Short mmCIF file of C-alpha atoms in Angstrom, two decimals:
data_model
loop_
_atom_site.label_atom_id
_atom_site.label_comp_id
_atom_site.label_asym_id
_atom_site.label_seq_id
_atom_site.Cartn_x
_atom_site.Cartn_y
_atom_site.Cartn_z
CA MET J 224 -200.80 30.52 -23.93
CA ARG J 225 -198.97 33.63 -24.77
CA ALA J 226 -195.27 33.79 -24.24
CA SER J 227 -195.59 37.07 -22.32
CA LEU J 228 -196.65 35.25 -19.23
CA ALA J 229 -194.22 35.78 -16.35
CA THR J 230 -192.95 32.73 -14.62
CA SER J 231 -193.97 31.90 -10.98
CA ILE J 232 -198.91 31.78 -11.18
CA GLY J 233 -219.05 20.77 -3.20
CA VAL J 234 -221.94 20.90 -2.50
CA ALA J 235 -221.73 22.58 0.86
CA CYS J 236 -220.73 26.18 0.83
CA THR J 237 -219.36 28.08 3.88
CA ALA J 238 -217.92 31.57 4.41
CA ALA J 239 -214.16 31.65 4.48
CA LEU J 240 -212.37 33.70 7.13
CA VAL J 241 -210.84 36.79 5.59
CA LEU J 242 -208.77 39.37 7.67
CA PRO J 243 -208.25 42.56 5.79
CA LEU J 244 -205.04 44.27 6.63
CA SER J 245 -204.86 47.70 8.22
CA PRO J 246 -202.75 50.44 6.58
CA SER J 247 -199.90 49.45 8.87
CA GLY J 248 -199.98 45.90 7.62
CA ALA J 249 -201.41 44.29 10.76
CA SER J 250 -204.46 42.11 10.63
CA ALA J 251 -207.72 43.85 11.58
CA ALA J 252 -210.50 42.23 13.49
CA PRO J 253 -212.24 39.36 11.70
CA GLN J 254 -214.99 40.46 9.32
CA VAL J 255 -217.56 38.62 7.25
CA PRO J 256 -215.87 38.10 3.89
CA GLN J 257 -217.19 38.24 0.35
CA ALA J 258 -215.81 34.79 -0.36
CA THR J 259 -217.21 31.33 -0.79
CA GLN J 260 -215.20 28.24 0.07
CA HIS J 261 -216.15 25.15 -1.97
CA THR J 262 -214.96 22.25 0.09
CA GLY J 263 -217.36 19.46 -0.95
CA THR J 264 -217.78 16.65 1.59
CA PRO J 265 -215.52 16.73 4.74
CA ALA J 266 -213.42 13.87 3.42
CA GLU J 267 -212.82 15.53 0.09
CA PRO J 268 -209.17 16.55 -0.10
CA GLY J 269 -208.45 20.14 -1.14
CA SER J 270 -210.67 23.21 -1.37
CA THR J 271 -211.43 26.36 -3.42
CA GLN J 272 -211.93 29.84 -2.12
CA SER J 273 -213.83 32.02 -4.52
CA LEU J 274 -213.42 35.80 -4.06
CA PRO J 275 -215.57 38.13 -6.25
CA LEU J 276 -213.71 41.12 -7.73
CA SER J 277 -214.77 44.70 -7.10
CA THR J 278 -213.95 48.10 -8.54
CA VAL J 279 -210.68 49.31 -7.03
CA GLY J 280 -208.56 52.43 -7.14
CA SER J 281 -209.30 56.16 -7.18
CA ASN J 282 -208.43 56.73 -10.84
CA ARG J 283 -211.78 57.95 -12.21
CA SER J 284 -210.68 57.64 -15.83
CA MET J 285 -210.29 53.89 -15.20
CA GLY J 286 -213.58 53.47 -13.42
CA ALA J 287 -215.00 49.95 -13.68
CA ALA J 288 -212.11 49.12 -16.15
CA GLU J 289 -210.01 48.24 -13.06
CA GLN J 290 -211.19 45.56 -10.66
CA GLY J 291 -209.41 43.51 -8.04
CA VAL J 292 -209.17 42.11 -4.62
CA THR J 293 -207.60 44.24 -1.88
CA ARG J 294 -204.73 42.86 0.08
CA ARG J 295 -206.00 40.42 2.67
CA ASP J 296 -205.48 37.25 4.73
CA VAL J 297 -207.09 34.10 3.42
CA SER J 298 -207.08 30.43 4.15
CA PRO J 299 -203.98 28.59 2.90
CA PHE J 300 -203.77 27.90 -0.83
CA SER J 301 -201.04 27.09 -3.44
CA LEU J 302 -202.56 27.75 -6.90
CA LEU J 303 -204.80 30.52 -8.21
CA GLY J 304 -206.58 31.78 -11.22
CA VAL J 305 -209.38 34.18 -12.31
CA VAL J 306 -212.62 32.98 -13.83
CA TRP J 307 -215.70 34.74 -15.30
CA ASP J 308 -219.24 33.79 -16.31
CA ASP J 309 -219.10 33.54 -20.20
CA ALA J 310 -216.75 30.81 -21.49
CA ASP J 311 -216.79 32.51 -24.91
CA ALA J 312 -215.75 35.98 -23.59
CA GLU J 313 -212.13 37.02 -23.58
CA LEU J 314 -210.43 39.16 -20.96
CA HIS J 315 -208.62 41.96 -22.82
CA GLY J 316 -206.20 43.49 -20.39
CA THR J 317 -203.76 42.39 -17.62
CA VAL J 318 -204.22 40.29 -14.61
CA GLN J 319 -201.60 40.65 -11.87
CA VAL J 320 -201.30 39.09 -8.43
CA ARG J 321 -198.96 39.12 -5.45
CA THR J 322 -199.06 36.62 -2.60
CA ARG J 323 -197.69 36.16 0.89
CA ALA J 324 -195.93 32.97 1.84
CA THR J 325 -197.66 31.07 4.62
CA GLY J 326 -196.76 32.06 8.16
CA SER J 327 -194.54 34.92 7.06
CA HIS J 328 -194.63 38.65 6.25
CA LEU J 329 -192.86 38.12 2.88
CA TRP J 330 -194.96 39.23 -0.17
CA SER J 331 -193.98 38.32 -3.64
CA ASP J 332 -193.49 40.79 -6.50
CA TRP J 333 -196.41 41.32 -8.83
CA GLN J 334 -196.83 38.41 -11.19
CA ASP J 335 -198.74 38.16 -14.49
CA LEU J 336 -201.42 35.59 -15.19
CA GLU J 337 -201.91 34.39 -18.71
CA THR J 338 -205.31 35.79 -19.74
CA HIS J 339 -205.64 34.01 -23.14
CA ASN J 340 -206.86 30.60 -21.98
CA GLN J 341 -209.73 30.30 -24.41
CA GLU J 342 -207.63 28.25 -26.73
CA HIS J 343 -208.05 25.34 -24.26
CA GLY J 344 -211.25 23.59 -23.54
CA ALA J 345 -213.78 21.28 -25.17
CA ASP J 346 -214.57 21.77 -28.88
CA PRO J 347 -217.71 23.72 -29.91
CA GLY J 348 -220.77 21.57 -30.28
CA THR J 349 -219.65 18.84 -27.89
CA THR J 350 -221.57 17.74 -24.80
CA GLU J 351 -218.80 19.03 -22.52
CA ARG J 352 -218.67 22.48 -24.13
CA ASP J 353 -222.47 22.91 -24.21
CA SER J 354 -223.06 21.69 -20.70
CA GLY J 355 -223.85 25.22 -19.40
CA HIS J 356 -221.29 24.82 -16.65
CA THR J 357 -218.17 26.10 -18.40
CA ARG J 358 -216.70 29.46 -17.58
CA GLY J 359 -214.02 31.75 -18.96
CA SER J 360 -210.68 31.54 -17.17
CA THR J 361 -207.09 32.60 -17.05
CA ALA J 362 -204.34 30.06 -16.93
CA PRO J 363 -203.77 28.94 -13.37
CA LEU J 364 -200.62 30.00 -11.56
CA TRP J 365 -198.71 27.96 -8.97
CA VAL J 366 -197.48 30.23 -6.14
CA GLY J 367 -196.71 27.68 -3.42
CA GLY J 368 -198.05 27.71 0.13
CA SER J 369 -199.69 31.08 0.75
CA ASP J 370 -202.13 32.75 3.11
CA GLY J 371 -202.26 36.28 1.73
CA VAL J 372 -203.31 37.68 -1.66
CA GLU J 373 -203.83 40.83 -3.57
CA LEU J 374 -205.09 41.05 -7.20
CA ARG J 375 -205.60 43.74 -9.86
CA VAL J 376 -207.30 43.35 -13.28
CA ARG J 377 -206.88 46.22 -15.71
CA ALA J 378 -208.85 46.45 -18.99
CA ALA J 379 -206.94 47.14 -22.20
CA GLU J 380 -207.32 50.50 -23.79
CA GLU J 381 -209.35 50.56 -27.04
CA ASP J 382 -207.72 52.04 -30.13
CA GLY J 383 -208.70 55.64 -30.74
CA SER J 384 -208.75 58.92 -28.83
CA GLY J 385 -209.63 59.24 -25.20
CA PRO J 386 -209.30 56.90 -22.16
CA THR J 387 -211.75 54.24 -23.38
CA HIS J 388 -211.38 50.67 -22.38
CA THR J 389 -212.54 47.19 -23.53
CA PRO J 390 -215.23 46.10 -21.03
CA LEU J 391 -214.06 43.44 -18.62
CA PRO J 392 -216.06 40.13 -18.60
CA HIS J 393 -218.94 39.88 -16.17
CA GLY J 394 -218.65 37.83 -12.92
CA LEU J 395 -214.95 38.03 -12.39
CA ARG J 396 -213.80 35.90 -9.44
CA LEU J 397 -210.44 35.03 -7.92
CA GLU J 398 -210.12 31.30 -7.29
CA LEU J 399 -207.60 30.10 -4.63
CA ILE J 400 -206.93 26.46 -4.74
CA ASP J 401 -205.67 24.28 -1.93
CA PRO J 402 -204.66 21.00 -3.61
CA GLY J 403 -204.81 19.03 -0.37
CA GLU J 404 -202.31 16.54 0.90
CA ASP J 405 -200.41 13.95 -1.06
CA PRO J 406 -201.99 10.50 -1.02
CA GLN J 407 -200.61 8.01 1.45
CA ASP J 408 -197.92 5.81 0.01
CA ASP J 409 -198.76 2.24 0.65
CA GLY J 410 -195.17 1.09 -0.05
CA ARG J 411 -196.01 -0.86 -3.20
CA PRO J 412 -194.08 0.01 -6.36
CA LEU J 413 -195.74 2.10 -8.98
CA PRO J 414 -197.38 -0.02 -11.72
CA ASP J 415 -195.98 0.08 -15.25
CA THR J 416 -199.46 0.68 -16.54
CA ALA J 417 -202.40 2.73 -15.56
CA ILE J 418 -205.91 1.62 -16.71
CA SER J 419 -208.71 3.88 -15.47
CA PRO J 420 -212.13 2.52 -14.77
CA GLU J 421 -214.27 2.54 -17.88
CA GLY J 422 -217.70 4.25 -18.10
CA SER J 423 -220.62 4.44 -20.49
CA GLY J 424 -218.75 6.95 -22.66
CA ASP J 425 -219.90 10.07 -24.41
CA TRP J 426 -219.62 8.55 -27.91
CA PRO J 427 -219.21 10.51 -31.17
CA ALA J 428 -221.85 10.45 -33.92
CA PRO J 429 -222.44 6.98 -35.45
CA GLU J 430 -220.33 7.65 -38.47
CA ASP J 431 -217.40 8.41 -36.16
CA ALA J 432 -217.99 5.55 -33.76
CA PRO J 433 -214.84 4.36 -32.18
CA PRO J 434 -213.63 0.75 -32.51
CA THR J 435 -214.93 -1.66 -29.85
CA LEU J 436 -213.13 -1.03 -26.60
CA PRO J 437 -212.09 -4.03 -24.50
CA ARG J 438 -212.93 -4.25 -20.83
CA ALA J 439 -210.71 -2.49 -18.35
CA GLY J 440 -207.49 -4.23 -17.63
CA THR J 441 -207.31 -5.92 -21.04
CA PRO J 442 -204.96 -4.74 -23.87
CA PRO J 443 -206.74 -2.81 -26.65
CA VAL J 444 -207.36 -4.19 -30.11
CA LEU J 445 -204.74 -2.37 -32.17
CA PRO J 446 -204.59 -1.90 -35.94
CA ASP J 447 -202.14 -3.98 -37.90
CA SER J 448 -200.18 -0.91 -38.74
CA ALA J 449 -199.45 -0.29 -35.08
CA ARG J 450 -196.92 -3.16 -35.13
CA SER J 451 -194.78 -1.14 -37.53
CA TYR J 452 -194.66 1.83 -35.22
CA ALA J 453 -194.61 0.18 -31.83
CA ALA J 454 -192.48 1.79 -29.11
CA PRO J 455 -191.76 0.79 -25.62
CA ARG J 456 -194.32 1.88 -23.03
CA PRO J 457 -192.93 4.52 -20.73
CA ARG J 458 -193.60 4.50 -16.93
CA ILE J 459 -196.87 6.30 -16.22
CA ILE J 460 -197.90 7.51 -12.77
CA PRO J 461 -201.73 6.74 -12.52
CA ARG J 462 -204.26 9.22 -11.21
CA LYS J 463 -204.66 7.41 -7.92
CA ARG J 464 -200.91 7.97 -7.16
CA TRP J 465 -200.95 11.69 -7.80
CA GLY J 466 -204.07 11.98 -5.72
CA ALA J 467 -206.92 12.64 -8.25
CA ASP J 468 -210.17 12.66 -6.37
CA GLU J 469 -212.48 10.77 -8.68
CA ARG J 470 -215.53 12.40 -6.99
CA LEU J 471 -214.66 15.75 -8.57
CA ARG J 472 -214.96 14.77 -12.25
CA GLU J 473 -218.04 13.75 -14.25
CA LYS J 474 -218.47 10.00 -14.54
CA GLN J 475 -219.20 10.12 -18.25
CA LEU J 476 -216.23 9.52 -20.48
CA GLY J 477 -215.65 10.74 -24.04
CA TYR J 478 -213.55 8.97 -26.72
CA SER J 479 -212.39 9.66 -30.27
CA ARG J 480 -211.99 7.13 -32.98
CA THR J 481 -208.23 7.09 -33.05
CA VAL J 482 -205.20 9.21 -32.18
CA LYS J 483 -203.34 10.90 -35.08
CA VAL J 484 -201.59 13.90 -33.41
CA ALA J 485 -199.87 14.54 -30.08
CA PHE J 486 -200.26 18.24 -29.16
CA VAL J 487 -197.58 19.47 -26.81
CA HIS J 488 -198.43 22.22 -24.32
CA HIS J 489 -196.98 24.01 -21.35
CA SER J 490 -199.31 24.47 -18.38
CA ALA J 491 -198.21 28.12 -17.96
CA THR J 492 -198.35 27.65 -14.15
CA GLY J 493 -194.82 28.88 -13.71
CA ASN J 494 -191.52 27.01 -12.97
CA ASN J 495 -191.45 27.73 -9.18
CA TYR J 496 -192.22 24.16 -8.20
CA SER J 497 -190.08 21.17 -7.13
CA CYS J 498 -190.57 17.80 -8.73
CA LYS J 499 -191.79 16.54 -5.34
CA GLN J 500 -194.49 19.18 -5.57
CA ALA J 501 -195.62 18.20 -9.07
CA PRO J 502 -198.53 15.95 -7.84
CA SER J 503 -199.80 18.97 -5.91
CA VAL J 504 -199.49 21.14 -8.96
CA LEU J 505 -201.45 18.53 -10.98
CA ARG J 506 -204.15 18.28 -8.24
CA GLY J 507 -204.46 22.02 -8.25
CA ILE J 508 -204.87 22.20 -12.08
CA TYR J 509 -207.39 19.35 -11.92
CA ARG J 510 -209.50 21.13 -9.31
CA TYR J 511 -209.24 24.47 -11.17
CA HIS J 512 -210.35 22.86 -14.50
CA VAL J 513 -213.31 21.02 -12.96
CA LYS J 514 -214.58 23.15 -10.02
CA SER J 515 -213.61 26.63 -11.29
CA SER J 516 -213.72 26.35 -15.07
CA GLY J 517 -216.52 23.85 -15.21
CA TRP J 518 -214.78 21.20 -17.44
CA ARG J 519 -215.64 17.51 -17.29
CA ASP J 520 -212.19 16.56 -16.00
CA ILE J 521 -208.62 17.87 -16.28
CA GLY J 522 -208.14 18.98 -19.85
CA TYR J 523 -204.77 17.25 -20.65
CA ASN J 524 -204.50 13.57 -21.41
CA PHE J 525 -201.05 13.41 -19.87
CA ALA J 526 -198.74 15.75 -17.91
CA ILE J 527 -194.95 15.67 -17.57
CA ASP J 528 -193.01 17.42 -14.84
CA LYS J 529 -189.64 19.04 -15.26
CA CYS J 530 -187.91 15.92 -14.04
CA GLY J 531 -189.45 13.82 -16.74
CA ASN J 532 -192.13 12.00 -14.66
CA ILE J 533 -195.16 11.12 -16.74
CA TYR J 534 -198.65 11.35 -15.21
CA GLU J 535 -201.98 10.10 -16.40
CA GLY J 536 -204.32 13.00 -16.99
CA ARG J 537 -207.90 12.79 -18.08
CA ALA J 538 -209.59 9.51 -17.01
CA GLY J 539 -210.71 6.85 -19.46
CA GLY J 540 -207.73 4.62 -19.90
CA VAL J 541 -204.13 5.65 -21.02
CA THR J 542 -204.19 3.15 -23.92
CA ARG J 543 -207.57 4.41 -25.15
CA PRO J 544 -208.30 7.44 -27.49
CA VAL J 545 -209.68 9.60 -24.70
CA ARG J 546 -210.98 12.92 -25.97
CA GLY J 547 -209.50 15.74 -23.92
CA ALA J 548 -210.04 19.53 -23.67
CA HIS J 549 -206.58 20.90 -24.55
CA THR J 550 -206.52 22.20 -28.16
CA LEU J 551 -209.65 24.01 -29.18
CA GLY J 552 -210.94 22.69 -32.46
CA PHE J 553 -208.68 19.67 -32.49
CA ASN J 554 -209.42 17.54 -29.43
CA THR J 555 -210.93 14.83 -31.58
CA ASN J 556 -208.41 12.21 -32.71
CA SER J 557 -205.58 13.77 -30.78
CA VAL J 558 -203.77 13.57 -27.44
CA GLY J 559 -202.78 16.48 -25.25
CA ILE J 560 -199.47 16.37 -23.38
CA ALA J 561 -198.70 19.24 -20.98
CA VAL J 562 -195.21 19.98 -19.62
CA LEU J 563 -195.73 21.52 -16.22
CA GLY J 564 -194.22 25.02 -16.20
CA THR J 565 -193.88 28.04 -18.46
CA TYR J 566 -191.42 27.90 -21.32
CA GLY J 567 -191.67 31.23 -23.12
CA GLY J 568 -188.25 32.33 -21.85
CA THR J 569 -187.06 29.28 -19.93
CA ASN J 570 -185.66 26.15 -21.58
CA PRO J 571 -187.31 22.82 -20.63
CA ARG J 572 -185.05 20.25 -19.03
CA ALA J 573 -183.81 17.49 -21.20
CA ALA J 574 -185.56 14.94 -19.03
CA ALA J 575 -188.90 16.55 -19.84
CA THR J 576 -188.46 16.65 -23.61
CA THR J 577 -187.10 13.11 -23.56
CA ALA J 578 -190.29 12.06 -21.70
CA VAL J 579 -192.44 13.88 -24.42
CA ALA J 580 -190.61 11.92 -27.14
CA LYS J 581 -191.08 8.55 -25.31
CA LEU J 582 -194.67 9.13 -24.51
CA SER J 583 -195.55 10.44 -28.07
CA ALA J 584 -193.76 7.54 -29.70
CA TRP J 585 -195.65 5.00 -27.72
CA LYS J 586 -199.05 6.65 -27.84
CA LEU J 587 -198.95 7.43 -31.63
CA GLY J 588 -197.49 3.92 -32.24
CA LEU J 589 -200.61 2.36 -30.67
CA HIS J 590 -202.55 3.87 -33.52
CA GLY J 591 -200.11 3.18 -36.34
CA ILE J 592 -198.83 6.76 -36.66
CA HIS J 593 -195.23 7.56 -37.55
CA ALA J 594 -193.87 9.97 -35.03
CA ARG J 595 -191.91 11.89 -37.61
CA GLY J 596 -194.71 11.91 -40.20
CA LYS J 597 -197.54 14.28 -41.05
CA VAL J 598 -201.28 13.63 -40.76
CA THR J 599 -204.55 15.45 -41.50
CA LEU J 600 -207.11 16.51 -38.96
CA THR J 601 -210.43 18.26 -39.56
CA SER J 602 -210.91 21.43 -37.51
CA GLY J 603 -213.94 21.73 -35.24
CA GLY J 604 -213.50 25.51 -35.31
CA SER J 605 -210.47 26.92 -33.62
CA GLY J 606 -210.19 30.61 -34.40
CA LYS J 607 -207.13 29.78 -36.58
CA TYR J 608 -208.83 27.29 -38.85
CA GLY J 609 -212.56 27.37 -39.71
CA LYS J 610 -214.82 24.49 -38.78
CA GLY J 611 -214.55 21.67 -41.31
CA ARG J 612 -211.17 22.73 -42.74
CA LYS J 613 -208.76 19.91 -43.20
CA VAL J 614 -205.34 20.76 -41.80
CA ARG J 615 -202.00 19.03 -42.38
CA LEU J 616 -200.00 18.77 -39.14
CA ASN J 617 -196.91 17.15 -37.78
CA ALA J 618 -197.80 13.94 -35.87
CA ILE J 619 -196.09 15.78 -32.92
CA SER J 620 -197.19 19.33 -32.98
CA GLY J 621 -197.16 22.33 -30.64
CA HIS J 622 -200.50 23.85 -29.50
CA ARG J 623 -199.78 26.91 -31.59
CA ASP J 624 -199.93 24.75 -34.75
CA GLY J 625 -203.69 24.33 -34.19
CA PHE J 626 -204.55 27.66 -32.54
CA SER J 627 -203.20 31.23 -32.63
CA THR J 628 -201.34 31.08 -29.42
CA ASP J 629 -197.75 31.08 -28.09
CA CYS J 630 -198.24 27.76 -26.27
CA PRO J 631 -196.18 25.75 -25.60
CA GLY J 632 -193.83 28.65 -25.30
CA ASN J 633 -190.96 29.48 -27.70
CA ARG J 634 -188.36 27.50 -25.85
CA LEU J 635 -190.35 24.27 -25.69
CA TYR J 636 -191.70 24.73 -29.18
CA GLY J 637 -188.16 25.05 -30.47
CA LYS J 638 -187.31 21.59 -29.05
CA LEU J 639 -190.09 19.81 -31.01
CA SER J 640 -188.02 19.00 -34.08
CA ALA J 641 -185.59 17.13 -31.90
CA VAL J 642 -188.53 15.58 -30.05
CA ARG J 643 -189.90 14.26 -33.32
CA LYS J 644 -186.47 12.79 -34.25
CA SER J 645 -186.13 11.07 -30.90
CA ALA J 646 -189.66 9.70 -31.04
CA GLY J 647 -188.96 8.15 -34.43
CA THR J 648 -185.88 6.50 -32.95
CA TYR J 649 -187.97 5.02 -30.15
CA GLN J 650 -190.31 3.66 -32.88
CA ARG J 651 -187.11 2.27 -34.64
CA ARG J 652 -187.63 4.64 -37.60
#
């Protein structure tokens, strides 16, 4: 994701109540909205309101190059993003939003959404990428409890004379995510491990078949070299504890043969969240990735909040080489770790970078990888490296090392050298 991003972003379908505001700011009489609310079954926690964009403004020179959603009342939500029909199309321009805090008259300033989200997602040629369900999308933005929204999307001007603009993608929609309530705490302590239920698996081609996986709940068979790079296992909060609704994701699971690289990301959702809200942020990202962007599951294998808490991401077993959708072209044989927040101009907390080091040391150690070393991955086609190109990478790399992007932000990327050193220490190297 680009560092220019500003901090602070079912089956049954029913119409969502939208109350357009009058010029004075008061709510007008209820009208039938142009919105769809995807709530799934009644027991499903969380919901998504989907608002189609329309041409806005009176500037004729902009014409259809400016679209948006007029200021209006909506059902409560906490996270938002913009999606469009073609997953391969890029949105060249700016996306800005302002929101109103729930139950108040207080509107935020205009905030930018990160438009370059195509560097995330499943690799070309995979079952997940070619499912026909994936869509183009901005990065999601966490705004906290809100019940009012206004959005504007402006196309970038093309080079040359005259007010010509790059066409905006077709099917633009604003997605408003209600992450639902936190799961009930049963009073039991969190487990030290998190083993997800296993499935049939979306296996790679036979020549890349993974080693035999043990049944759920049993330790994996590790290579002999793993003993040399073993590191203590950090505390990992399982999906159930942060409230992942397993009915949202696909049941099929995908695995790589091994894990060679840990790619570090920032979620670009902004830093305006408390650590107590982190599970809600994660549920919002999960729902946005699956229901709005059309991915199989949340894209990241793990997430870390700014207080250093580590969360299980994509299902399939935290000890297993689960193939994620986080670094386009390099999802195979890698693990994606996202620090929740935006770190282009904000320094990550020490607790978060320490957690990245501990998690990377442990995960890479399971597969016999030296956390301070370098390894070679073969690109699946990333825009930065052509398909089939062998690329030498640090075992702990930033997203930008595999794709032309500013992710994980300059401030977090600048910490990775120290993270590698710490991770090596945890591996007793």
